[in-house]
Tab-separated table of C-alpha atoms in Angstrom:
chain	number	residue	atom	x	y	z
A	1	MET	CA	-96.793	101.800	-36.056
A	2	GLU	CA	-96.640	101.556	-32.262
A	3	LYS	CA	-94.711	104.332	-30.541
A	4	PRO	CA	-91.634	103.576	-28.428
A	5	HIS	CA	-92.463	103.304	-24.721
A	6	VAL	CA	-89.964	105.055	-22.427
A	7	LEU	CA	-89.873	104.170	-18.724
A	8	LEU	CA	-88.554	107.105	-16.655
A	9	VAL	CA	-87.443	106.043	-13.170
A	10	ASP	CA	-87.127	108.439	-10.232
A	11	GLY	CA	-84.068	106.633	-8.875
A	12	MET	CA	-83.826	108.368	-5.525
A	13	ALA	CA	-87.525	107.838	-4.757
A	14	LEU	CA	-87.166	104.085	-5.342
A	15	LEU	CA	-83.899	103.895	-3.399
A	16	PHE	CA	-85.288	105.670	-0.311
A	17	ARG	CA	-88.507	103.673	-0.375
A	18	SER	CA	-86.587	100.395	-0.658
A	19	PHE	CA	-84.185	101.295	2.140
A	20	PHE	CA	-86.831	102.300	4.676
A	21	ALA	CA	-89.232	99.468	3.805
A	22	THR	CA	-86.615	96.874	4.738
A	23	SER	CA	-84.650	98.703	7.445
A	24	ALA	CA	-87.891	99.143	9.387
A	25	VAL	CA	-87.916	95.369	9.965
A	26	GLY	CA	-84.157	95.070	10.423
A	27	GLN	CA	-83.364	93.636	6.982
A	28	TYR	CA	-80.195	95.251	5.606
A	29	PHE	CA	-78.835	92.332	3.506
A	30	ARG	CA	-75.262	93.105	4.516
A	31	THR	CA	-72.165	91.913	2.682
A	32	THR	CA	-69.443	89.974	4.513
A	33	ASP	CA	-67.759	93.380	5.058
A	34	GLY	CA	-70.877	94.619	6.838
A	35	LEU	CA	-72.102	96.955	4.097
A	36	ALA	CA	-75.891	97.303	3.864
A	37	THR	CA	-77.298	96.598	0.392
A	38	ASN	CA	-81.042	96.710	1.129
A	39	GLY	CA	-81.720	100.001	-0.661
A	40	VAL	CA	-79.726	99.049	-3.754
A	41	GLN	CA	-81.254	95.591	-4.061
A	42	GLY	CA	-84.769	96.911	-3.484
A	43	PHE	CA	-84.297	99.670	-6.059
A	44	THR	CA	-82.918	97.348	-8.745
A	45	ARG	CA	-85.474	94.616	-8.110
A	46	HIS	CA	-88.254	97.209	-8.281
A	47	VAL	CA	-87.006	98.390	-11.682
A	48	LEU	CA	-86.705	94.810	-12.950
A	49	ALA	CA	-90.286	94.077	-11.875
A	50	ALA	CA	-91.531	97.301	-13.485
A	51	LYS	CA	-89.800	96.411	-16.739
A	52	THR	CA	-91.485	93.000	-16.737
A	53	MET	CA	-94.912	94.523	-16.041
A	54	MET	CA	-94.772	97.629	-18.222
A	55	LYS	CA	-92.659	96.279	-21.099
A	56	PRO	CA	-90.846	99.503	-22.057
A	57	THR	CA	-88.714	99.644	-25.187
A	58	HIS	CA	-86.462	102.309	-23.628
A	59	MET	CA	-85.552	103.369	-20.093
A	60	ALA	CA	-83.750	106.139	-18.214
A	61	VAL	CA	-82.975	106.346	-14.483
A	62	CYS	CA	-82.861	109.924	-13.166
A	63	TRP	CA	-81.095	110.938	-9.951
A	64	ASP	CA	-80.778	113.839	-7.543
A	65	MET	CA	-77.088	114.683	-7.236
A	66	GLY	CA	-76.730	116.208	-3.769
A	67	ALA	CA	-78.854	118.456	-1.598
A	68	HIS	CA	-77.768	121.758	-3.177
A	69	THR	CA	-79.835	122.737	-6.229
A	70	PHE	CA	-80.902	125.897	-8.032
A	71	ARG	CA	-84.019	125.812	-5.825
A	72	THR	CA	-81.961	126.032	-2.615
A	73	ASP	CA	-80.296	129.092	-4.171
A	74	MET	CA	-83.773	130.603	-4.559
A	75	PHE	CA	-84.972	129.710	-1.049
A	76	ASP	CA	-82.779	128.635	1.901
A	77	GLY	CA	-85.628	126.660	3.438
A	78	TYR	CA	-86.110	124.407	0.415
A	79	LYS	CA	-85.968	120.793	1.700
A	80	ALA	CA	-84.049	122.098	4.729
A	81	ASN	CA	-86.358	120.245	7.142
A	82	ARG	CA	-85.483	116.793	5.807
A	83	PRO	CA	-83.431	114.616	8.173
A	84	ALA	CA	-79.983	113.423	7.129
A	85	PRO	CA	-79.974	109.915	5.607
A	86	PRO	CA	-79.048	107.063	7.975
A	87	GLU	CA	-75.392	106.033	7.949
A	88	ASP	CA	-76.262	102.640	6.445
A	89	MET	CA	-77.693	104.435	3.428
A	90	LEU	CA	-74.850	106.839	2.600
A	91	HIS	CA	-72.699	104.405	0.589
A	92	GLN	CA	-75.779	103.098	-1.236
A	93	PHE	CA	-76.283	106.330	-3.215
A	94	ASP	CA	-73.162	105.719	-5.304
A	95	MET	CA	-73.589	101.963	-5.192
A	96	ALA	CA	-77.078	102.200	-6.714
A	97	LYS	CA	-75.821	104.271	-9.649
A	98	THR	CA	-72.913	101.874	-10.198
A	99	VAL	CA	-75.104	98.767	-10.200
A	100	SER	CA	-77.626	100.519	-12.439
A	101	GLU	CA	-74.855	101.214	-14.946
A	102	GLN	CA	-73.530	97.643	-14.688
A	103	LEU	CA	-76.984	96.342	-15.614
A	104	GLY	CA	-76.961	98.493	-18.759
A	105	TRP	CA	-79.365	101.129	-17.488
A	106	GLN	CA	-78.604	104.725	-18.415
A	107	ASN	CA	-78.233	107.089	-15.431
A	108	PHE	CA	-78.944	110.801	-15.713
A	109	GLY	CA	-78.204	113.463	-13.126
A	110	GLU	CA	-76.353	116.724	-12.729
A	111	ALA	CA	-75.232	118.745	-9.719
A	112	GLY	CA	-77.688	121.538	-8.973
A	113	ILE	CA	-80.608	119.928	-10.834
A	114	GLU	CA	-83.224	117.546	-9.436
A	115	ALA	CA	-84.328	114.235	-10.930
A	116	ASP	CA	-87.784	115.764	-11.524
A	117	ASP	CA	-86.261	118.274	-13.928
A	118	PHE	CA	-84.508	115.576	-15.944
A	119	ILE	CA	-87.735	113.573	-16.104
A	120	GLY	CA	-89.681	116.659	-17.198
A	121	SER	CA	-87.082	117.456	-19.855
A	122	PHE	CA	-87.228	113.910	-21.239
A	123	THR	CA	-91.007	114.205	-21.678
A	124	LYS	CA	-90.486	117.515	-23.470
A	125	GLN	CA	-87.614	116.384	-25.730
A	126	TRP	CA	-89.586	113.551	-27.337
A	127	GLU	CA	-93.086	114.964	-26.898
A	128	GLY	CA	-95.414	113.436	-29.471
A	129	GLU	CA	-92.838	110.876	-30.587
A	130	VAL	CA	-92.979	108.376	-27.718
A	131	ASP	CA	-95.198	107.285	-24.834
A	132	PHE	CA	-93.855	107.705	-21.300
A	133	THR	CA	-94.455	106.014	-17.960
A	134	ILE	CA	-92.906	107.723	-14.921
A	135	ILE	CA	-92.284	105.690	-11.756
A	136	THR	CA	-92.103	107.894	-8.677
A	137	GLY	CA	-93.594	108.646	-5.280
A	138	ASP	CA	-93.601	112.408	-5.842
A	139	LYS	CA	-97.003	114.053	-6.442
A	140	ASP	CA	-95.246	117.089	-7.976
A	141	MET	CA	-94.893	114.979	-11.130
A	142	LEU	CA	-98.652	115.280	-11.755
A	143	GLN	CA	-97.936	118.522	-13.600
A	144	LEU	CA	-96.132	116.494	-16.304
A	145	LEU	CA	-99.203	114.479	-17.306
A	146	LYS	CA	-100.199	114.598	-20.975
A	147	PRO	CA	-102.014	112.164	-23.273
A	148	SER	CA	-98.617	110.537	-23.954
A	149	VAL	CA	-97.423	110.630	-20.303
A	150	LYS	CA	-98.742	108.553	-17.411
A	151	ILE	CA	-97.430	108.371	-13.864
A	152	ALA	CA	-97.215	105.196	-11.778
A	153	PHE	CA	-97.045	106.108	-8.092
A	154	MET	CA	-95.455	103.386	-5.977
A	155	LYS	CA	-97.799	101.662	-3.551
A	156	LYS	CA	-97.243	98.267	-1.938
A	157	GLY	CA	-94.391	95.944	-2.852
A	158	PHE	CA	-92.922	95.794	-6.351
A	159	HIS	CA	-96.104	95.286	-8.325
A	160	ILE	CA	-98.821	97.640	-7.094
A	161	TYR	CA	-99.058	101.174	-8.483
A	162	ASP	CA	-101.577	103.990	-8.447
A	163	VAL	CA	-101.549	105.021	-12.109
A	164	TYR	CA	-102.569	108.516	-13.192
A	165	THR	CA	-103.399	109.454	-16.764
A	166	ASP	CA	-104.111	112.895	-18.175
A	167	ASP	CA	-107.855	112.106	-18.237
A	168	ARG	CA	-107.966	110.752	-14.694
A	169	PHE	CA	-106.228	113.862	-13.355
A	170	LYS	CA	-108.604	116.259	-15.132
A	171	GLU	CA	-111.619	114.316	-13.905
A	172	GLU	CA	-110.423	114.281	-10.266
A	173	TYR	CA	-108.969	117.798	-10.025
A	174	GLY	CA	-111.032	119.795	-12.527
A	175	ILE	CA	-107.936	121.573	-13.881
A	176	GLU	CA	-105.210	120.881	-16.437
A	177	PRO	CA	-102.088	119.065	-15.146
A	178	ASN	CA	-99.845	122.076	-15.822
A	179	GLN	CA	-101.990	124.088	-13.375
A	180	PHE	CA	-101.022	121.778	-10.505
A	181	ALA	CA	-97.946	123.929	-9.767
A	182	ASP	CA	-100.309	126.870	-9.169
A	183	VAL	CA	-102.230	124.798	-6.614
A	184	LYS	CA	-98.924	123.942	-4.905
A	185	ALA	CA	-97.999	127.647	-4.877
A	186	PHE	CA	-100.989	128.401	-2.625
A	187	MET	CA	-100.999	125.273	-0.435
A	188	GLY	CA	-97.207	124.951	-0.143
A	189	ASP	CA	-95.348	121.690	0.393
A	190	ALA	CA	-94.298	120.647	3.894
A	191	SER	CA	-92.001	117.927	2.531
A	192	ASP	CA	-90.132	120.395	0.308
A	193	GLY	CA	-90.172	123.056	3.026
A	194	TYR	CA	-91.957	125.958	1.340
A	195	PRO	CA	-95.120	127.307	2.980
A	196	GLY	CA	-97.168	128.797	0.135
A	197	VAL	CA	-99.841	131.063	1.618
A	198	LYS	CA	-100.274	130.476	5.342
A	199	GLY	CA	-103.870	129.603	6.135
A	200	ILE	CA	-104.756	128.292	2.661
A	201	GLY	CA	-104.963	124.516	2.459
A	202	PRO	CA	-105.238	122.067	-0.441
A	203	LYS	CA	-109.022	122.359	-0.857
A	204	THR	CA	-109.084	126.163	-1.037
A	205	ALA	CA	-105.970	126.241	-3.215
A	206	LEU	CA	-107.611	123.931	-5.759
A	207	GLN	CA	-110.853	125.919	-5.717
A	208	LEU	CA	-108.959	129.144	-6.437
A	209	ILE	CA	-107.180	127.638	-9.459
A	210	GLN	CA	-110.388	126.012	-10.711
A	211	LYS	CA	-112.034	129.445	-10.685
A	212	TYR	CA	-109.202	131.799	-11.694
A	213	GLY	CA	-106.893	129.522	-13.664
A	214	SER	CA	-103.495	130.476	-12.261
A	215	THR	CA	-101.586	132.271	-9.525
A	216	ASP	CA	-101.575	135.426	-11.662
A	217	GLY	CA	-105.301	134.999	-12.315
A	218	VAL	CA	-106.039	134.944	-8.585
A	219	LEU	CA	-103.892	138.039	-7.989
A	220	ALA	CA	-105.625	139.887	-10.832
A	221	ALA	CA	-109.013	139.119	-9.270
A	222	ILE	CA	-107.966	139.597	-5.651
A	223	ASP	CA	-110.711	142.148	-4.940
A	224	GLU	CA	-113.329	139.474	-5.689
A	225	LEU	CA	-112.103	137.233	-2.873
A	226	LYS	CA	-113.470	137.006	0.649
A	227	PRO	CA	-111.779	139.569	2.916
A	228	ALA	CA	-109.966	136.879	4.958
A	229	GLN	CA	-108.599	135.156	1.827
A	230	LYS	CA	-107.572	138.476	0.294
A	231	LYS	CA	-105.699	139.430	3.466
A	232	LYS	CA	-103.819	136.097	3.638
A	233	ILE	CA	-102.752	136.310	-0.006
A	234	GLU	CA	-101.690	139.950	0.164
A	235	GLU	CA	-99.644	139.311	3.317
A	236	ASN	CA	-97.919	136.305	1.706
A	237	LYS	CA	-97.736	137.477	-1.913
A	238	GLU	CA	-93.943	137.319	-2.110
A	239	MET	CA	-93.867	133.757	-0.783
A	240	LEU	CA	-96.744	132.800	-3.084
A	241	LEU	CA	-94.795	133.864	-6.160
A	242	LEU	CA	-91.615	132.192	-4.899
A	243	SER	CA	-93.538	128.988	-4.092
A	244	LYS	CA	-94.831	128.917	-7.684
A	245	GLU	CA	-91.255	129.111	-8.998
A	246	LEU	CA	-90.177	126.310	-6.648
A	247	ALA	CA	-93.135	124.110	-7.620
A	248	VAL	CA	-92.669	124.249	-11.396
A	249	ILE	CA	-90.659	121.353	-12.824
A	250	LYS	CA	-87.961	122.566	-15.198
A	251	CYS	CA	-88.445	120.993	-18.636
A	252	ASP	CA	-85.785	122.785	-20.679
A	253	ILE	CA	-82.568	120.922	-19.790
A	254	GLU	CA	-80.548	120.380	-22.961
A	255	LEU	CA	-80.397	116.595	-23.137
A	256	ASP	CA	-79.327	116.032	-26.730
A	257	ILE	CA	-79.676	112.268	-26.264
A	258	PRO	CA	-80.542	109.966	-29.177
A	259	LEU	CA	-83.405	107.634	-28.350
A	260	GLU	CA	-81.334	104.550	-29.159
A	261	LYS	CA	-78.941	105.398	-26.311
A	262	ILE	CA	-81.589	104.432	-23.750
A	263	GLU	CA	-82.868	101.313	-25.506
A	264	VAL	CA	-83.649	98.463	-23.115
A	265	GLN	CA	-80.846	95.883	-23.072
A	266	GLN	CA	-81.030	92.117	-22.698
A	267	TYR	CA	-79.498	90.499	-19.604
A	268	THR	CA	-76.822	87.812	-19.740
A	269	GLU	CA	-75.062	85.411	-17.390
A	270	GLU	CA	-72.373	88.093	-17.030
A	271	HIS	CA	-74.882	90.427	-15.350
A	272	ILE	CA	-75.703	87.703	-12.833
A	273	ARG	CA	-72.011	87.119	-12.128
A	274	ILE	CA	-71.432	90.854	-11.522
A	275	CYS	CA	-74.247	90.889	-8.960
A	276	GLU	CA	-72.972	87.749	-7.231
A	277	ASP	CA	-69.461	89.215	-7.027
A	278	GLN	CA	-70.931	92.176	-5.099
A	279	GLN	CA	-72.996	89.845	-2.881
A	280	LEU	CA	-76.264	91.205	-4.281
A	281	ASN	CA	-77.822	87.776	-4.030
A	282	LEU	CA	-81.503	88.747	-4.114
A	283	LEU	CA	-80.873	90.730	-7.276
A	284	ALA	CA	-78.871	87.896	-8.860
A	285	ARG	CA	-81.729	85.456	-8.256
A	286	GLN	CA	-84.260	87.853	-9.806
A	287	LEU	CA	-82.008	88.316	-12.844
A	288	GLU	CA	-81.813	84.532	-13.231
A	289	LYS	CA	-85.594	84.430	-13.480
A	290	SER	CA	-85.588	87.153	-16.130
A	291	LEU	CA	-83.205	85.088	-18.258
């Protein structure tokens, strides 16, 4: 019997990508009240296209719920270098969740926890029971790869993805996916605002994990390293260990969600009417095609 196929959507990643892709060319798709809808319509149309292509039986949309998380409690600099969202985007955060719910998609998010952690916890809750496809733009998700989990990184438009499987990752990186957080601990993440070990870049970080297996493995063998590497790591040991904690996706959120709750729903004329009432005309037209 074929396993259920769960599509896990990184909602905020799709919303940001959709907003900036269209705002860059001045397309905001405003309502008669002047409200921009470009991010919301891009996000929803992207999900609709993904559903058509990937044919999931179940789907969950996971969201970040504000800038403050348990990681910012651990490190003040976490994501502190990110610019504030443009004013035309602010109302679209809530609007996207509302429209998602109106279309019958299940939203998941909680203050203090990132979308990544919900996605990771979903893959853990039903591990072995279902197959997962994660849609995101976040390379951190590579650590979640397993034989039953693949990741579709957004590329161009609504239909082109760079798909990673467990086997592809191991072939390219020479490590297990769950060791990717150890690589991030050494190289840091400029986008997330944590430095790792200053002076150690992606290539060296990967080589260290390929040879010693983990952050702890490198520290246990520190006397074997070149003097310059040893000095950098010893001087930044505290940040190295903190960076590892920040890089690991939390997979132990208590979800307690029956699989049938996130079953993919059929669309009706009512869904089209709801979109038209909110002047989401591009979305309404795409829904018409799906009917």
